[in-house]
Coordinates of C-alpha atoms and ligand atoms in Angstrom, one line a residue:
M24 CA -31.1 -3.9 9.8
S25 CA -31.1 -4.5 13.6
K26 CA -27.4 -5.2 13.5
E27 CA -26.6 -1.7 12.2
Q28 CA -29.1 -0.1 14.6
L29 CA -27.6 -2.0 17.5
L30 CA -24.1 -0.9 16.5
R31 CA -25.2 2.7 16.2
W32 CA -27.0 2.6 19.5
L33 CA -23.9 1.2 21.3
E34 CA -21.4 3.5 19.4
E35 CA -23.4 6.5 20.5
Q36 CA -22.8 5.7 24.1
P37 CA -19.0 5.1 24.2
G38 CA -17.6 4.0 27.5
Q39 CA -21.0 3.0 28.9
F40 CA -22.8 -0.2 29.3
V41 CA -26.2 -0.6 27.7
S42 CA -28.3 -3.3 29.2
G43 CA -29.5 -6.2 27.1
E44 CA -33.0 -5.4 28.3
K45 CA -32.8 -1.8 26.9
L46 CA -31.3 -3.0 23.6
S47 CA -34.0 -5.6 23.1
Q48 CA -36.7 -3.1 23.8
H49 CA -35.2 -0.4 21.6
L50 CA -34.7 -2.8 18.7
Q51 CA -37.8 -4.8 19.3
I52 CA -36.0 -8.1 19.2
S53 CA -35.4 -10.8 21.9
R54 CA -32.3 -10.7 24.2
T55 CA -31.0 -13.8 22.5
A56 CA -31.3 -12.0 19.1
V57 CA -29.3 -9.1 20.6
W58 CA -26.6 -11.5 21.7
K59 CA -26.5 -13.2 18.2
Q60 CA -26.1 -9.8 16.6
I61 CA -23.3 -8.9 19.0
K62 CA -21.5 -12.2 18.1
K63 CA -21.9 -11.3 14.4
L64 CA -20.4 -7.9 14.9
E65 CA -17.5 -9.4 16.9
S66 CA -16.8 -11.8 14.0
E67 CA -16.5 -8.6 11.8
G68 CA -13.8 -7.2 14.1
Y69 CA -15.9 -5.0 16.5
V70 CA -14.9 -5.3 20.1
F71 CA -17.4 -5.1 23.0
E72 CA -17.2 -5.7 26.7
A73 CA -20.0 -7.9 27.9
S74 CA -21.3 -8.2 31.4
R75 CA -24.2 -10.4 32.5
R76 CA -25.4 -7.7 34.9
L77 CA -24.6 -4.5 33.0
G78 CA -25.0 -5.4 29.3
Y79 CA -22.7 -4.4 26.5
K80 CA -20.1 -1.7 26.1
F81 CA -18.7 -0.6 22.7
L82 CA -14.9 -0.7 22.7
S83 CA -13.6 -0.4 19.2
A84 CA -14.5 -0.8 15.5
P85 CA -12.4 -2.8 13.0
D86 CA -9.7 -0.9 11.1
K87 CA -11.5 -0.5 7.8
L88 CA -10.7 1.7 4.9
D89 CA -13.4 4.3 4.5
A90 CA -14.0 5.3 0.9
G91 CA -15.7 8.6 2.0
L92 CA -12.8 9.6 4.2
L93 CA -10.3 8.8 1.5
E94 CA -12.2 11.0 -1.0
Q95 CA -12.2 13.7 1.6
R96 CA -8.4 13.3 2.1
L97 CA -7.6 13.2 -1.7
E98 CA -6.3 16.4 -3.2
T99 CA -5.5 15.1 -6.7
R100 CA -7.1 15.9 -10.0
R101 CA -7.0 12.5 -11.6
F102 CA -5.2 9.9 -9.5
G103 CA -7.5 8.0 -7.2
R104 CA -10.6 9.7 -8.4
S105 CA -12.1 6.5 -9.7
L106 CA -11.9 4.2 -6.7
H107 CA -12.6 0.5 -6.5
L108 CA -12.4 -0.7 -2.9
F109 CA -12.7 -4.4 -2.1
E110 CA -12.7 -6.5 1.1
E111 CA -10.7 -9.3 -0.5
V112 CA -9.3 -10.0 -4.0
D113 CA -6.6 -12.4 -5.4
S114 CA -4.4 -9.5 -6.4
T115 CA -5.2 -5.9 -6.9
Q116 CA -2.9 -6.1 -10.0
N117 CA -5.4 -8.5 -11.6
V118 CA -8.4 -6.4 -10.9
A119 CA -6.7 -3.2 -12.2
Q120 CA -5.5 -5.1 -15.2
R121 CA -9.1 -6.1 -16.0
L122 CA -10.4 -2.6 -15.5
A123 CA -7.6 -1.2 -17.8
E124 CA -8.6 -3.7 -20.5
E125 CA -12.2 -2.4 -20.2
G126 CA -10.9 1.1 -20.8
A127 CA -10.6 2.5 -17.2
P128 CA -9.1 5.9 -17.3
E129 CA -5.6 6.8 -16.1
G130 CA -5.5 7.0 -12.3
T131 CA -8.1 4.4 -11.7
L132 CA -7.3 3.0 -8.3
V133 CA -8.0 -0.5 -6.9
I134 CA -7.5 -1.1 -3.1
A135 CA -8.2 -4.3 -1.2
E136 CA -8.2 -4.9 2.6
Q137 CA -6.7 -8.3 1.9
Q138 CA -5.1 -10.1 -1.0
N139 CA -5.1 -13.9 -1.1
N140 CA -2.6 -14.2 -3.9
G141 CA -0.6 -11.0 -3.8
R142 CA 2.5 -11.0 -6.0
G143 CA 5.9 -9.4 -5.7
R144 CA 8.8 -9.0 -8.1
M145 CA 10.7 -11.9 -9.6
G146 CA 7.7 -14.3 -9.3
R147 CA 7.6 -14.0 -5.5
G148 CA 4.5 -13.8 -3.4
W149 CA 3.4 -10.8 -1.3
V150 CA 1.9 -11.4 2.1
S151 CA -1.1 -9.0 2.5
P152 CA -2.9 -9.4 5.8
K153 CA -6.3 -7.9 6.5
G154 CA -6.8 -4.3 7.5
K155 CA -3.2 -3.4 8.4
G156 CA -1.5 -2.5 5.2
I157 CA -2.1 -0.7 2.0
W158 CA -2.4 -3.0 -1.0
M159 CA -3.2 -1.0 -4.1
S160 CA -2.8 -0.9 -7.9
F161 CA -3.5 1.9 -10.3
V162 CA -3.7 2.4 -14.0
L163 CA -1.2 4.4 -16.0
R164 CA -1.5 5.3 -19.6
P165 CA 1.8 7.2 -20.4
V166 CA 2.7 8.1 -23.9
I167 CA 6.2 6.8 -23.9
P168 CA 8.3 4.2 -25.8
I169 CA 7.9 0.8 -24.1
H170 CA 11.6 0.7 -23.1
F171 CA 11.0 3.7 -20.9
A172 CA 8.5 1.9 -18.7
P173 CA 11.1 1.1 -15.9
Q174 CA 11.5 4.9 -15.4
L175 CA 8.0 4.8 -13.9
T176 CA 9.0 2.2 -11.4
L177 CA 11.6 4.6 -10.1
L178 CA 9.2 7.5 -10.2
T179 CA 6.8 5.5 -8.1
A180 CA 9.5 4.8 -5.6
V181 CA 10.5 8.4 -5.4
A182 CA 6.9 9.6 -4.9
L183 CA 6.2 7.0 -2.2
C184 CA 9.5 7.7 -0.4
R185 CA 8.9 11.4 -0.4
S186 CA 5.4 11.2 0.8
L187 CA 6.2 8.6 3.6
R188 CA 9.1 10.7 4.8
R189 CA 7.0 13.7 5.0
L190 CA 4.2 11.9 6.9
T191 CA 6.4 10.0 9.4
E192 CA 9.7 11.9 9.5
L193 CA 11.3 8.4 9.4
P194 CA 14.7 8.0 7.6
I195 CA 13.2 6.0 4.7
G196 CA 15.5 5.3 1.7
I197 CA 15.2 3.6 -1.7
K198 CA 17.1 0.5 -2.5
W199 CA 17.5 0.0 -6.2
P200 CA 15.3 -0.3 -8.0
N201 CA 12.3 0.3 -5.9
D202 CA 12.3 -1.2 -2.3
L203 CA 11.7 1.3 0.5
L204 CA 13.8 0.6 3.6
I205 CA 14.1 1.8 7.1
D206 CA 17.5 0.9 8.7
G207 CA 17.9 -1.9 6.1
R208 CA 14.4 -3.3 6.7
K209 CA 11.8 -3.3 3.9
I210 CA 8.5 -1.4 4.5
S211 CA 7.2 -1.3 1.0
G212 CA 7.4 -3.0 -2.4
I213 CA 6.5 -1.7 -5.8
L214 CA 5.6 -3.8 -8.9
L215 CA 4.9 -2.3 -12.3
E216 CA 3.4 -4.5 -15.0
S217 CA 3.2 -3.3 -18.6
T218 CA 0.9 -4.4 -21.4
A219 CA 2.0 -3.8 -24.9
E220 CA 0.5 -4.4 -28.4
D221 CA 2.7 -4.4 -31.5
A222 CA 5.6 -3.1 -29.5
R223 CA 3.4 -0.2 -28.3
L224 CA 2.8 0.4 -24.7
R225 CA -1.0 0.2 -24.0
H226 CA -1.0 0.6 -20.2
I227 CA 0.9 0.0 -17.0
I228 CA -0.5 -1.3 -13.8
A229 CA 1.5 0.1 -10.9
G230 CA 1.2 -2.0 -7.7
V231 CA 2.2 -0.7 -4.3
G232 CA 2.3 -2.6 -1.0
I233 CA 2.9 -0.6 2.2
S234 CA 3.3 -2.2 5.6
V235 CA 1.6 0.5 7.6
N236 CA 0.1 -0.8 10.8
L237 CA 1.5 -4.3 11.0
E238 CA 2.8 -5.3 14.4
E239 CA 5.7 -7.5 15.3
S240 CA 3.4 -10.4 15.9
D241 CA 2.2 -10.2 12.2
Y242 CA 5.6 -11.3 11.0
P243 CA 7.3 -14.6 11.3
E244 CA 10.4 -14.3 13.5
E245 CA 12.9 -14.7 10.7
M246 CA 11.2 -12.0 8.7
L247 CA 11.7 -9.3 11.4
K248 CA 15.3 -9.0 10.4
K249 CA 14.4 -8.1 6.9
A250 CA 11.0 -6.4 7.2
T251 CA 9.3 -3.8 9.3
S252 CA 6.2 -1.5 9.3
L253 CA 5.7 2.2 9.7
R254 CA 3.9 1.5 13.0
I255 CA 6.8 -0.6 14.4
A256 CA 9.4 2.0 13.2
S257 CA 7.5 5.1 14.4
G258 CA 5.7 3.6 17.5
G259 CA 2.3 4.7 16.4
K260 CA -0.6 3.9 14.1
L261 CA -1.2 5.8 10.9
E262 CA -4.5 6.6 9.2
R263 CA -4.3 4.6 6.0
E264 CA -6.5 7.0 4.1
T265 CA -4.1 9.8 4.7
V266 CA -1.1 7.7 3.5
I267 CA -2.9 6.8 0.3
A268 CA -4.1 10.3 -0.4
D269 CA -0.6 11.8 0.3
F270 CA 1.1 9.3 -1.9
H271 CA -1.3 10.0 -4.8
L272 CA -0.8 13.8 -4.5
E273 CA 3.0 13.3 -4.7
F274 CA 2.7 10.8 -7.5
E275 CA 0.5 13.1 -9.6
R276 CA 2.9 16.0 -9.1
L277 CA 5.9 14.0 -10.2
Y278 CA 4.1 12.3 -13.0
D279 CA 3.2 15.8 -14.3
V280 CA 6.9 16.9 -14.0
Y281 CA 7.9 13.7 -15.9
A282 CA 5.4 14.4 -18.7
A283 CA 6.7 18.0 -19.0
E284 CA 10.4 17.7 -18.4
G285 CA 11.3 14.0 -18.9
F286 CA 13.1 11.7 -16.5
E287 CA 16.1 13.8 -15.5
P288 CA 14.4 15.6 -12.6
I289 CA 13.3 12.2 -11.3
V290 CA 16.8 10.8 -11.5
T291 CA 18.1 13.7 -9.3
L292 CA 15.3 13.0 -6.7
W293 CA 15.9 9.3 -6.8
E294 CA 19.7 9.7 -6.3
A295 CA 19.1 11.9 -3.3
L296 CA 16.9 9.3 -1.6
S297 CA 19.0 6.2 -2.6
V298 CA 20.6 4.0 0.0
S299 CA 22.3 1.9 -2.7
L300 CA 24.7 4.4 -4.2
G301 CA 28.4 4.2 -3.1
K302 CA 28.0 0.8 -1.3
P303 CA 29.7 -2.3 -2.8
A304 CA 27.0 -4.6 -4.0
R305 CA 26.4 -8.0 -5.6
L306 CA 23.9 -7.8 -8.4
T307 CA 22.3 -11.1 -9.6
T308 CA 21.2 -10.4 -13.2
P309 CA 19.5 -12.8 -15.7
Q310 CA 22.9 -12.9 -17.4
G311 CA 25.0 -13.6 -14.3
V312 CA 26.4 -12.0 -11.2
I313 CA 28.1 -8.5 -11.2
E314 CA 30.0 -7.1 -8.2
G315 CA 30.8 -3.5 -8.0
V316 CA 29.8 -0.1 -6.6
P317 CA 26.5 1.5 -7.8
V318 CA 27.4 5.1 -8.8
G319 CA 24.3 6.5 -10.2
L320 CA 21.1 6.1 -12.3
D321 CA 21.2 6.1 -16.1
N322 CA 18.5 8.0 -18.0
S323 CA 16.8 4.8 -19.0
G324 CA 16.3 3.8 -15.4
A325 CA 19.2 1.3 -15.3
I326 CA 21.8 1.6 -12.5
K327 CA 25.4 2.4 -13.3
V328 CA 27.8 0.0 -11.6
Q329 CA 31.5 0.6 -11.4
K330 CA 33.4 -2.7 -11.4
P331 CA 36.7 -3.3 -9.6
D332 CA 38.6 -2.7 -12.9
G333 CA 37.1 0.8 -13.1
S334 CA 34.8 0.1 -16.0
V335 CA 31.1 1.2 -15.6
V336 CA 28.3 -1.1 -16.7
L337 CA 24.6 -0.6 -16.9
V338 CA 22.3 -3.0 -15.1
F339 CA 18.7 -3.0 -16.1
S340 CA 17.2 -5.8 -14.0
A341 CA 18.7 -7.6 -11.0
E342 CA 18.4 -8.6 -7.4
M343 CA 20.7 -6.4 -5.4
G344 CA 22.5 -7.9 -2.3
E345 CA 25.4 -7.0 -0.1
V346 CA 28.9 -8.2 -1.0
S347 CA 29.7 -11.3 1.2
Ligands
BTN636 C1 8.0 -6.5 -4.3 O1 8.6 -5.8 -3.5 O2 8.4 -7.6 -4.7 C2 6.8 -5.9 -5.0 C3 5.6 -6.1 -4.1 C4 4.3 -5.4 -4.7 C5 3.1 -5.7 -3.8 C6 1.9 -5.0 -4.3 S1 0.6 -5.1 -3.1 C7 -0.5 -4.4 -4.2 C8 -0.2 -5.0 -5.6 N1 -0.9 -6.3 -5.8 C9 -0.1 -7.3 -5.9 O3 -0.4 -8.5 -6.0 N2 1.2 -6.9 -5.7 C10 1.3 -5.4 -5.6

């Protein structure tokens, strides 16, 4: 209890030193106990200035997601309304999957400050450092045939791209199928995992990772060529609760459009935001490599690629790279 009281007392006097003597009197604990509580708070990410003569001055609190603030920011009806916020998990995908198996409603949202085993597409890992990004997964229960599930990956990319562009005014584009890029560098990844039974779709877990407030020092040197964050690109920190809330609002709107009108409107929006169309590409598919120019999206969510002989093929799943 005294730790919280101590913090409140110091936070209420920003920019001012409070002496150890005063703190110990106010909290009725020894000065050594005050010092111990300060050390505990520092290990949680709070920053104080300490002076032997003057005492302690509160400088800053750790960047922690605030469930109350997120609720305040949310304008959705269903999405994000059932919120599970964790300090650390293996992967939010696993937690959301378990909740979905237990019957969690559509829109149930799992967020973690940190993942110790985050995963990306194609069996890759996903680095998810503490307090700086958004690592979240949510439950979808669409009534669609299972082979339409990839459409929702593209819908998620469109929703995220539109909301981040609106918030940051950065020139963010979508690289097929669902990476978000700024000037060729990745700022977000999307991973949808479907669960089916007897060829019927039971639910989908949509996972979204957004590099929001990561700094250059958070990336290994070689990664800075391929990855960036909204903070690096815009030069300023963003409130993560606002980013989550705005994405959910956009997602809910597009999901409703999709339920009412099908995939076609989403295709139009995706094509307008794509940075893949019209640029020669090399697609590594499970069946082999295809070189050609992506020319549009098919209604199933596959990309249409025009080969050098003029023929157009559909590619459903691939790693897209530049032509060497
Ligand atoms: C990719 O680009 O390869 C997809 C990355 C998806 C990462 C997100 S972070 C939240 C959710 N939990 C995970 O373990 N992965 C997704």
